[in-house]
Short mmCIF file of C-alpha atoms in Angstrom, two decimals:
data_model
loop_
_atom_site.label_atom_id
_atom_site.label_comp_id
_atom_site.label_asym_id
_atom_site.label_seq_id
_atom_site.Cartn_x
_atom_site.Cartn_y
_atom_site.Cartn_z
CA UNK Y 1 47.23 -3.11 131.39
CA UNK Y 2 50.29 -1.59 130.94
CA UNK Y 3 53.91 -2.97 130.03
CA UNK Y 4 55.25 -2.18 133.39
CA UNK Y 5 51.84 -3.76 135.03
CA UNK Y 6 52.35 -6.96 132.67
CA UNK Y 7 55.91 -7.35 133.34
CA UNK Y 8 55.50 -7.31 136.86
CA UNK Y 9 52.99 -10.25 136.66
CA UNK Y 10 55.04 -12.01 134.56
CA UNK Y 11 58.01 -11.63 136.58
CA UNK Y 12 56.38 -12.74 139.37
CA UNK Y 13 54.84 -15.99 137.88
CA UNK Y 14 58.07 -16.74 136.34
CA UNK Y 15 60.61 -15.77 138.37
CA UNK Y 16 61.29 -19.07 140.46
CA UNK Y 17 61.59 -20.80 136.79
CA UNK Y 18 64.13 -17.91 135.61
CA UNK Y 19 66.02 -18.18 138.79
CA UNK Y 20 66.34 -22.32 138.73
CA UNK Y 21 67.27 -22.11 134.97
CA UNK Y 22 70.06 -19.51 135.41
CA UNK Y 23 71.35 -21.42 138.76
CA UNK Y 24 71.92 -24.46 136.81
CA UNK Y 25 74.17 -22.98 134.65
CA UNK Y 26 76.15 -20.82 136.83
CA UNK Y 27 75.83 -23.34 140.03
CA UNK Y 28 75.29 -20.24 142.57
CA UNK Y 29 71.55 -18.94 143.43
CA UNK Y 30 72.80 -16.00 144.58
CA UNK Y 31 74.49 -15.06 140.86
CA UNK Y 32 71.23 -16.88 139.27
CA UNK Y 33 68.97 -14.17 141.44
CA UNK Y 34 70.78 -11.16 140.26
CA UNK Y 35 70.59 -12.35 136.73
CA UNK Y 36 67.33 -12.53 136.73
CA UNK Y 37 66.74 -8.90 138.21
CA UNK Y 38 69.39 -7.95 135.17
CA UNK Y 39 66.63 -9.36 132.82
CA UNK Y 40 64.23 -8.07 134.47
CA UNK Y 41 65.60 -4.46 134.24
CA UNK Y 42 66.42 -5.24 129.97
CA UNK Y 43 63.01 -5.71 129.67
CA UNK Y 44 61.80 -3.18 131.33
CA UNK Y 45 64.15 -1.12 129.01
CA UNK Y 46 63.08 -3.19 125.89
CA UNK Y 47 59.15 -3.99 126.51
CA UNK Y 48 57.77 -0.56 126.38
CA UNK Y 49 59.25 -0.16 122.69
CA UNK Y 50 59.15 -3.87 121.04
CA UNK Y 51 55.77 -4.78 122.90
CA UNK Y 52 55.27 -7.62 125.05
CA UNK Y 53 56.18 -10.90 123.62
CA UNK Y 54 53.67 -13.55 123.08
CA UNK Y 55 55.89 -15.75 125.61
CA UNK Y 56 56.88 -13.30 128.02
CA UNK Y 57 57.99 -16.23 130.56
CA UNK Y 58 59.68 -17.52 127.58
CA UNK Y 59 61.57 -14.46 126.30
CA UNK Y 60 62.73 -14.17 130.20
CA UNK Y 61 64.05 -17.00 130.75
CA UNK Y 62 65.81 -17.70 127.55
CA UNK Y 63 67.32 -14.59 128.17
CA UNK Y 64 68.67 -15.34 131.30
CA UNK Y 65 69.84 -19.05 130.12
CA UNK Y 66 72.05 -16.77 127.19
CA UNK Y 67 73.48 -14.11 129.94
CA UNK Y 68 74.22 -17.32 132.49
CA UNK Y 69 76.28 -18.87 130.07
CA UNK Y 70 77.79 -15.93 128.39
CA UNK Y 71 79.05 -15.22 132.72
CA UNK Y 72 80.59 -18.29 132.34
CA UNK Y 73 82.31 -18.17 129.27
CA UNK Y 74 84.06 -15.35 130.90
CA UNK Y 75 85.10 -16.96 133.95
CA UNK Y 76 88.80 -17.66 133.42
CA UNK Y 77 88.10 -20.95 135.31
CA UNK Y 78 85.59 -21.54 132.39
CA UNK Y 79 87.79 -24.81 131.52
CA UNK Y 80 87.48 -26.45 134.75
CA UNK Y 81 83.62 -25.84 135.10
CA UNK Y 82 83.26 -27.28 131.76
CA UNK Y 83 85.33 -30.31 132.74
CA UNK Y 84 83.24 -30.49 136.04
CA UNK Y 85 79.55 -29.97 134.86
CA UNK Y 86 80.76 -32.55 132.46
CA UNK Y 87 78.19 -31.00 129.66
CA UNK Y 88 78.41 -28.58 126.56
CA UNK Y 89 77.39 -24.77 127.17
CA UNK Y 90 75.65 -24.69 123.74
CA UNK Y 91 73.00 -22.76 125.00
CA UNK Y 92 70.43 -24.59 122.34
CA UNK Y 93 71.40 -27.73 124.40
CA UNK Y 94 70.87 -27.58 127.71
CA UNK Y 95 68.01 -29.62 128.70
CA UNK Y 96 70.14 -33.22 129.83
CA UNK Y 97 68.08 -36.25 130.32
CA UNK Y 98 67.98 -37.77 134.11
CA UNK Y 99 71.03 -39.59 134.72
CA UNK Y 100 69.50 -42.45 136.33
CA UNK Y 101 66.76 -43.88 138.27
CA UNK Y 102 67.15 -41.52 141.14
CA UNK Y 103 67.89 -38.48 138.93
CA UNK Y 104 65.06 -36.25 137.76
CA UNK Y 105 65.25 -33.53 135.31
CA UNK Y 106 63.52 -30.34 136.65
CA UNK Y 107 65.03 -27.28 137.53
CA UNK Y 108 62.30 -25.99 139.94
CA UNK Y 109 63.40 -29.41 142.08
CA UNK Y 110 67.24 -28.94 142.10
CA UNK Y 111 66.48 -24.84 142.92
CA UNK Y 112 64.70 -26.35 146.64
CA UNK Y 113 66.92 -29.28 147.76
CA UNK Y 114 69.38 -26.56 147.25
CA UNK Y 115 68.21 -23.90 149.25
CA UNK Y 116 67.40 -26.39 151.52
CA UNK Y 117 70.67 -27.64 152.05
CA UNK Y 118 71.56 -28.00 155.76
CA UNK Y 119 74.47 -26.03 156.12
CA UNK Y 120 72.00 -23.25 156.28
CA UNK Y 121 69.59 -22.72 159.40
CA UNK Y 122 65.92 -23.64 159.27
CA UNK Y 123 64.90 -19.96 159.05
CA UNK Y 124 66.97 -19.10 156.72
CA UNK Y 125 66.03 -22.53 154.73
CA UNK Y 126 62.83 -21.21 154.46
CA UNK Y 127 63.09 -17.97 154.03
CA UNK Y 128 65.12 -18.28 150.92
CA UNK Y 129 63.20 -21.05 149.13
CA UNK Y 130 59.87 -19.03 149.78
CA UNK Y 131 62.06 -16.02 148.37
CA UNK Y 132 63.68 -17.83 145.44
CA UNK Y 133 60.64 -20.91 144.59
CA UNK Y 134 57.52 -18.90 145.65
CA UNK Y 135 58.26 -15.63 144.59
CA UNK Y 136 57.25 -13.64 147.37
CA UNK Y 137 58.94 -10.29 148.22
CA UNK Y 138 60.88 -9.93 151.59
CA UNK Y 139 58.33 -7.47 153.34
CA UNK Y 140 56.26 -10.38 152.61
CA UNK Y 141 58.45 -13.78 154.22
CA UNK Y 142 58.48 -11.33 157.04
CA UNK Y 143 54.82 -10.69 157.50
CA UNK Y 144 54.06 -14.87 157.27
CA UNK Y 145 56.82 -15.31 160.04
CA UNK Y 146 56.01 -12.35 162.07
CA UNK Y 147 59.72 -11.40 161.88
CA UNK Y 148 60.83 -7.70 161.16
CA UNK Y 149 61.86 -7.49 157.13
CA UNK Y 150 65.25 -6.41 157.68
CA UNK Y 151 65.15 -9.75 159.54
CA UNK Y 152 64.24 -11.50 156.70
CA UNK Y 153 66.78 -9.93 154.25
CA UNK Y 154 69.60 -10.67 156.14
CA UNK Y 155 68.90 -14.19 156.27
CA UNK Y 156 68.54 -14.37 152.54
CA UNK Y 157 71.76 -12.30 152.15
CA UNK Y 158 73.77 -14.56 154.64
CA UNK Y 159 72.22 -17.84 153.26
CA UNK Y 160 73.20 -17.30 149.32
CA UNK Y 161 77.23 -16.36 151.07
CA UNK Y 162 76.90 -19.35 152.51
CA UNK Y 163 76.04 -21.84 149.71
CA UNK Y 164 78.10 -19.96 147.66
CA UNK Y 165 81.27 -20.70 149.99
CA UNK Y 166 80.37 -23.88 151.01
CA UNK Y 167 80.23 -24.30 147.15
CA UNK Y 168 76.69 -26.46 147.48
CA UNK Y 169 75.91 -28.47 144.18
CA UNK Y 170 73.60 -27.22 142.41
CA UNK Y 171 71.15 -31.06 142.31
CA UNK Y 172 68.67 -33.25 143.62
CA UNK Y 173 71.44 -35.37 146.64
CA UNK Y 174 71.12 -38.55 147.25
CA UNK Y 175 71.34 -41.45 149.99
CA UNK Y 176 71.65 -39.65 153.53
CA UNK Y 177 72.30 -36.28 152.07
CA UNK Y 178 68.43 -36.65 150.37
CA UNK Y 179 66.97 -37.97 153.59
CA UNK Y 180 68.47 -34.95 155.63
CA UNK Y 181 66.72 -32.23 153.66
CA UNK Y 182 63.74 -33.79 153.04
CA UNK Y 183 61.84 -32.63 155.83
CA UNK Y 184 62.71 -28.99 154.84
CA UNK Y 185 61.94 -29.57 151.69
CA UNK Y 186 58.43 -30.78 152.45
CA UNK Y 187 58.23 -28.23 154.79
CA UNK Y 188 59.24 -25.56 152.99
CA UNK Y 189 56.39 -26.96 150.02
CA UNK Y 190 54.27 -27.33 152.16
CA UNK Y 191 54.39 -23.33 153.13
CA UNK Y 192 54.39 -21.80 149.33
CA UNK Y 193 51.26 -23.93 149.23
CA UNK Y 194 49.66 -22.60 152.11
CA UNK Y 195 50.46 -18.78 151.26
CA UNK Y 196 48.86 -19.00 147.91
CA UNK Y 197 46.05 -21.10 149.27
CA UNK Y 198 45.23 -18.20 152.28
CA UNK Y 199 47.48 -15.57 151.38
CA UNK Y 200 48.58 -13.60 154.51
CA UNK Y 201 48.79 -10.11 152.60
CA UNK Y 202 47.75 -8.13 149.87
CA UNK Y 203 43.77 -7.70 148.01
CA UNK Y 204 43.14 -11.46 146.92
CA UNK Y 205 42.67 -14.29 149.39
CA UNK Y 206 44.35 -17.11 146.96
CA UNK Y 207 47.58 -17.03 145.14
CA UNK Y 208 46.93 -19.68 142.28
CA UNK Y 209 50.31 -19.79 140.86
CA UNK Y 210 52.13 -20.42 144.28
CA UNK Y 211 49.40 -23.29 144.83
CA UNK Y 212 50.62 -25.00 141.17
CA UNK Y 213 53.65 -24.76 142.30
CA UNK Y 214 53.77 -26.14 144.84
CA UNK Y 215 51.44 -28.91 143.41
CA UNK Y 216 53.66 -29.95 141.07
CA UNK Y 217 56.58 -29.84 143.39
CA UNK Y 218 55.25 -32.32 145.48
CA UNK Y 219 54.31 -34.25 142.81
CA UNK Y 220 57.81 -34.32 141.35
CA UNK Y 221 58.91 -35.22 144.69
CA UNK Y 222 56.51 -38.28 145.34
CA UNK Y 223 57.88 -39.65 141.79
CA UNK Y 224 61.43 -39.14 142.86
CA UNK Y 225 60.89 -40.59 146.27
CA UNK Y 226 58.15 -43.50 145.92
CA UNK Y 227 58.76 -45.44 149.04
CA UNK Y 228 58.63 -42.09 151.30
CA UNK Y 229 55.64 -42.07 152.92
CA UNK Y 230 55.51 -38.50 154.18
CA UNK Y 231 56.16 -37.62 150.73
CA UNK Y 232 53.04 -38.80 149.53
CA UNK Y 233 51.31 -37.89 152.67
CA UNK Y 234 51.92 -34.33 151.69
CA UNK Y 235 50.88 -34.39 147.99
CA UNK Y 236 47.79 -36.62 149.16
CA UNK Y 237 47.12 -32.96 151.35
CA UNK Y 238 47.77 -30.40 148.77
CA UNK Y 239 45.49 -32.37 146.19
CA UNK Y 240 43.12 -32.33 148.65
CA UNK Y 241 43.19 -28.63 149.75
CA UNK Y 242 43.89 -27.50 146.15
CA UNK Y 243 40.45 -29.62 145.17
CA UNK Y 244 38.42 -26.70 146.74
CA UNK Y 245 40.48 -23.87 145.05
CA UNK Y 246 37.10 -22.78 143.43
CA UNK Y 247 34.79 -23.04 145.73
CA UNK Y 248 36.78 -20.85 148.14
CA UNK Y 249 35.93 -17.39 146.59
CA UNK Y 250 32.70 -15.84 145.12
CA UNK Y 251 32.62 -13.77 141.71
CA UNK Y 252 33.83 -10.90 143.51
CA UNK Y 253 36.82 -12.79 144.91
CA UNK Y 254 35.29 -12.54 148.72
CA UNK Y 255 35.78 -15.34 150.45
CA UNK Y 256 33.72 -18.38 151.21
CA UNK Y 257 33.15 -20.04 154.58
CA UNK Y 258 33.77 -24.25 154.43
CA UNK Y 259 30.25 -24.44 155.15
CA UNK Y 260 28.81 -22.54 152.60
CA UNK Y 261 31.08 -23.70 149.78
CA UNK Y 262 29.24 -25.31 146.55
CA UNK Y 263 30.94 -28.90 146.94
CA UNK Y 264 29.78 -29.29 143.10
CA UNK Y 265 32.77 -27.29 142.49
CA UNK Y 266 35.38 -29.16 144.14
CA UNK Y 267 37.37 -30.50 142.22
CA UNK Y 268 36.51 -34.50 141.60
CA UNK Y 269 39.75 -35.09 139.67
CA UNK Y 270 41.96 -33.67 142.53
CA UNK Y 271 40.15 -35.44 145.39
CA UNK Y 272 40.66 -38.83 143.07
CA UNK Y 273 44.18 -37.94 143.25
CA UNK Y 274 44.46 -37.34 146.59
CA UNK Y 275 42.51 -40.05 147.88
CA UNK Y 276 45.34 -42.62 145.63
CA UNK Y 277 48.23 -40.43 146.96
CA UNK Y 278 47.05 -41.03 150.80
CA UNK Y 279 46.58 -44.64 150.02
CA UNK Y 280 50.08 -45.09 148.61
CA UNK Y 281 51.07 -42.70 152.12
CA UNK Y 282 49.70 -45.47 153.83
CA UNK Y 283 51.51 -48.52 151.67
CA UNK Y 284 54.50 -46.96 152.38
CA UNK Y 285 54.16 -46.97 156.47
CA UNK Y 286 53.42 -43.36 156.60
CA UNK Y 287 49.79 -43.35 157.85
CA UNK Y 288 50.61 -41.69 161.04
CA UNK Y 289 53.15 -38.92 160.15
CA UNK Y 290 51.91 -35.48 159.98
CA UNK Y 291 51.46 -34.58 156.57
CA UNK Y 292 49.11 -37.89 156.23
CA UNK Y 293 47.31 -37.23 158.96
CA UNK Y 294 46.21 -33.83 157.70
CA UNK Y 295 45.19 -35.61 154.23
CA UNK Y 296 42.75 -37.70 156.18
CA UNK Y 297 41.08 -34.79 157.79
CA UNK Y 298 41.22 -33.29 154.19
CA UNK Y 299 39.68 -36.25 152.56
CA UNK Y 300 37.12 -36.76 155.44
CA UNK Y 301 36.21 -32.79 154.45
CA UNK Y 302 36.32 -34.06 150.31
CA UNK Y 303 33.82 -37.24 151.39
CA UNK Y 304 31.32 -35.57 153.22
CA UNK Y 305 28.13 -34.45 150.03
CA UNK Y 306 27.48 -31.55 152.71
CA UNK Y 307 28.61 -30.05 155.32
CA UNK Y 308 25.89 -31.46 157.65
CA UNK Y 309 27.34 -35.22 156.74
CA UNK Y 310 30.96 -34.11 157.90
CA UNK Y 311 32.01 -36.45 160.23
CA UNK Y 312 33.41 -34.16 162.74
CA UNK Y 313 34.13 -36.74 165.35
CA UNK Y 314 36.46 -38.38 162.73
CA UNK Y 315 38.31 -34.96 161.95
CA UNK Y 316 38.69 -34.53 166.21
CA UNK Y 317 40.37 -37.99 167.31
CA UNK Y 318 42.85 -37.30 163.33
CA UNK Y 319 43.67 -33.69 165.33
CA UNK Y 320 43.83 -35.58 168.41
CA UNK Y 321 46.46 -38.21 166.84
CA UNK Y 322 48.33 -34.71 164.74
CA UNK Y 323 48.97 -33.21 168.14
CA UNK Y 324 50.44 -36.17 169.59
CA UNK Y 325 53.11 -36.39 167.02
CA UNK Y 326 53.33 -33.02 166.08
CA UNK Y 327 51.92 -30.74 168.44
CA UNK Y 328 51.45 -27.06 168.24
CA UNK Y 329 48.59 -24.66 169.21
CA UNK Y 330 47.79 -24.11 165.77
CA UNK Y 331 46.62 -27.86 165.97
CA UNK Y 332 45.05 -28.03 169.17
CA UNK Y 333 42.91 -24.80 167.87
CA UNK Y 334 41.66 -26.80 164.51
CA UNK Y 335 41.15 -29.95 167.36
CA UNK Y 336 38.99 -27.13 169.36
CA UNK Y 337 37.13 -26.76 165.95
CA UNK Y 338 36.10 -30.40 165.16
CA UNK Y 339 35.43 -30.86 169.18
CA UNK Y 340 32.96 -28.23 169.11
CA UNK Y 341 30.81 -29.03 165.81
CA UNK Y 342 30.75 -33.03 167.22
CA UNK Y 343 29.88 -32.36 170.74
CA UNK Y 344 29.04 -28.93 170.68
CA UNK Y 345 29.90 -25.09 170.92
CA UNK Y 346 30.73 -24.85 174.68
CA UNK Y 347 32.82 -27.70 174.55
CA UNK Y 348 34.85 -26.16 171.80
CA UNK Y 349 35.17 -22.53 173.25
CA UNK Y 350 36.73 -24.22 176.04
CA UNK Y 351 39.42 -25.59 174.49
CA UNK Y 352 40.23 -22.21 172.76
CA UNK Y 353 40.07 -19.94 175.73
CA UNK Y 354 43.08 -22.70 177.01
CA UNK Y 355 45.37 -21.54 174.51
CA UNK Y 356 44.37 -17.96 175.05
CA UNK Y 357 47.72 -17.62 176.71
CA UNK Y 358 49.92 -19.04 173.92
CA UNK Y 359 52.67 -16.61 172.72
CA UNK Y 360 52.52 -18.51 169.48
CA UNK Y 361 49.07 -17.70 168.80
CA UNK Y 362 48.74 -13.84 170.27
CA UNK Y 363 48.72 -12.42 166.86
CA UNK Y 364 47.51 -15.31 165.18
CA UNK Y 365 44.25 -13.62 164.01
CA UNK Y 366 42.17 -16.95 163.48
CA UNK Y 367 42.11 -17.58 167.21
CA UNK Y 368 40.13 -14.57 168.13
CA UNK Y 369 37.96 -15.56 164.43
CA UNK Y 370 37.35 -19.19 166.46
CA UNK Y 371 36.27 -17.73 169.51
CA UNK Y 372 33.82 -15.40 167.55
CA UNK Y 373 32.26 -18.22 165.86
CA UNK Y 374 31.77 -19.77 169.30
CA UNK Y 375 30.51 -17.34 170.68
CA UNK Y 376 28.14 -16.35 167.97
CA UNK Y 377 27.12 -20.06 167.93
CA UNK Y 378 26.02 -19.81 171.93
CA UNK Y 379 24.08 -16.66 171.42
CA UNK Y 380 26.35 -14.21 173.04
CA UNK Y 381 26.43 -11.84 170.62
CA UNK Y 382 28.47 -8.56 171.93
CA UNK Y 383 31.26 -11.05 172.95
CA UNK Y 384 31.47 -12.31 169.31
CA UNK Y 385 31.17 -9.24 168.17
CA UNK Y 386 34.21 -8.47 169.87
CA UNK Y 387 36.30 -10.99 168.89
CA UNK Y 388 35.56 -10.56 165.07
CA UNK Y 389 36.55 -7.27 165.42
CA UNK Y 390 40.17 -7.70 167.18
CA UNK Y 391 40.66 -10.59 164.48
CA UNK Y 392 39.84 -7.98 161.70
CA UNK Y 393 42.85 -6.01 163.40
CA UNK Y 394 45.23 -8.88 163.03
CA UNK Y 395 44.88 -9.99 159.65
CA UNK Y 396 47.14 -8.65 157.28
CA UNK Y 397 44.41 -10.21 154.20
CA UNK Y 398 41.66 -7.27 152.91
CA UNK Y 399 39.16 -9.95 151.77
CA UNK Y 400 39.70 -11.46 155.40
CA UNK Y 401 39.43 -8.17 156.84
CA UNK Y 402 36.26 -7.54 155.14
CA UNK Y 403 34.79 -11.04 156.35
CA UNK Y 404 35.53 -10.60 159.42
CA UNK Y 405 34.13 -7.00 159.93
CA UNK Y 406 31.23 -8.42 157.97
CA UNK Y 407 30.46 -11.27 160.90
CA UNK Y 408 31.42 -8.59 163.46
CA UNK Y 409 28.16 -6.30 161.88
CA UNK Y 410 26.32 -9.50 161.86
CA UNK Y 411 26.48 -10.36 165.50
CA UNK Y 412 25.91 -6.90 166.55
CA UNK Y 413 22.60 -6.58 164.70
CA UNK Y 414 21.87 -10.12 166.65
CA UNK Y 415 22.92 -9.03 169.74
CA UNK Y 416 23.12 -11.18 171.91
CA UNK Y 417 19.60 -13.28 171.72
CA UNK Y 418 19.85 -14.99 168.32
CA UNK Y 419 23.11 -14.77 167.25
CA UNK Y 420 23.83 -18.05 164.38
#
């Protein structure tokens, strides 16, 4: 692997970390973002002669801690941000403990409720924590949202301006300033967990990193927040998903249908976890908000020994509840799902061919995968055929693509006799 190759893995592993360190010092993302692209460039210039450094994150960000406070040593209002951050800009010092209770020392943490703040818009909430906290590139926001990419970069643009001149704090908020960002903030968590977990680009179907991220994120957040119920609704669901992280690919990185998943390599430590962090969901009066709701279908998936056992009528009244309080085609087509493995395949398809008509769901490529699966399950082979094939069109995922095209050959060889 090469420096450049290196460095760009690096960078992207790290960057969120870099960014939240810098911002902390120089209380403005949108500085914090183009110091880290300055450190980025030095090592690009530096790398390639010295070698990569046996703590590449490490050498990154400490750089970028040094050239954040050597910007604001140079600030001629240096004084008053001194007297304001109310801390010393020794740079071998600047890891405070939590100031309280309520406080909680983590970088990562401060960088979302930040970009979460709601002075800015919900797209442009989540476009720049994805941007800033998962890492991903701008062509890529823009391909999850369905949104053109210069889109996408204006809304990051426009939302650093605007914390910069509404002069956000750079912290965790409290009281009613906490409460009003928290259901970005989950939401937003929630999203960097689902594009590393099903990434909707690129050669690899998972994204590990942006999964631990977003792990630990909620994680941090259900320890800040103990008596939020929706807070530990959502890390009850990302224990859960992450749980079959493994299990998910083959040796080749190709993916792995649910139903032909080795449950031996779930993860039994995660699904422990998960299964305390939807109890405590449920102590704290959140059984029925959205993010619990999912974490029961989850840990009816994680208690089933195979997928014969699953208790699919379960799963369909949980989806049935979901779209009740939060209801969306997305949901009604994973209710369509459950309906059709408890009472059967025809049942199902005709709940999906009712949200055929959907705007929200015409490029959605898992609709048309559904439908194929149906149809493949009632024998009708060309139909399924079909459908596999316009779903391998929409997805923007190679090792989807492949599937797909894969089940597409597999149901024209059947035909349309003894299609399974």
């Amino acid at each position: 692997m090469t420096v450049e190759s290196s460095l760009e893995t690096v960078f992207r592993l790290e960057s969120a970390r870099i960014v939240a360190t810098a911002a902390r010092i120089v209380r403005d993302v949108g500085i914090a973002e183009e110091i880290a692209q300055d450190v980025l460039v030095a090592a690009l210039e530096q790398w390639p002669e010295s070698g990569v450094p046996e703590r590449p994150g490490a050498w990154l960000t400490a750089a970028a801690k040094h050239r954040a406070v050597d910007l604001v040593r140079r600030r001629e209002t240096y004084a008053r941000k001194l007297a304001e951050l109310g801390r010393t800009l020794d740079e071998a010092a600047y890891d405070p403990e939590p100031s309280g209770p309520g406080d909680i020392d983590d970088d990562m943490l401060r960088l979302v409720f930040t970009a979460c703040h709601p002075v800015l818009s919900a797209e442009a909430r989540t476009a720049l924590t994805l941007r800033l906290v998962g890492g991903l590139r701008t062509d890529e926001i823009a391909r999850a949202f369905l949104v053109p990419e210069p889109t996408v970069a204006q809304r990051i643009v426009r939302a650093k301006r605007t914390l910069a001149k509404a002069d956000v704090p750079f912290e965790v908020p409290y009281g009613a300033d906490r409460a009003a960002r928290l259901g970005s903030v989950l939401e937003v968590i929630y999203l960097i967990f689902n594009e590393g977990y099903a990434a909707t680009a690129g050669d690899d179907l998972l994204r590990p990193g942006l999964c631990e991220d977003a792990l630990r994120l909620a994680r941090q957040l259900a320890a800040l927040m103990p008596k939020e119920g929706e807070v530990h609704g959502l890390a009850a669901l990302l224990e859960l998903q992450a749980s079959r992280t493994a299990a998910r690919t083959g040796p080749g990185g190709a993916p792995v249908l649910l139903a032909d998943q080795d449950r031996t390599r779930w993860n039994r430590l995660l699904i422990r976890r998960g299964y305390a962090a939807l109890e405590r969901a449920v102590e704290a009066g959140g059984a029925t908000g959205p993010y619990a709701l999912q974490a029961a279908v989850a840990a009816c998936h994680a208690r089933a020994v195979t997928y014969a056992e699953t208790d699919w009528a379960t799963i369909a009244a949980l989806y049935g509840r979901l779209a009740a309080v939060a209801p969306s085609p997305v949901v009604e087509l994973n209710r369509a799902v459950a309906v059709s493995m408890a009472e059967g395949p025809e049942a199902g398809l005709g709940l999906v061919d009712a949200l055929a008509a959907a705007p929200d769901l015409d490029r959605y490529h898992l609709l048309p995968s559904v439908r194929g699966d149906l149809l493949a399950r009632l024998g009708r082979g060309t139909e399924a055929r079909a459908e596999f094939e316009r779903a391998a069109a929409l997805t923007r995922n190679e090792r989807e693509r492949a599937l797909l095209l894969q089940r597409a050959a597999r149901a024209a060889r059947m035909g349309d006799d003894d299609v399974s």
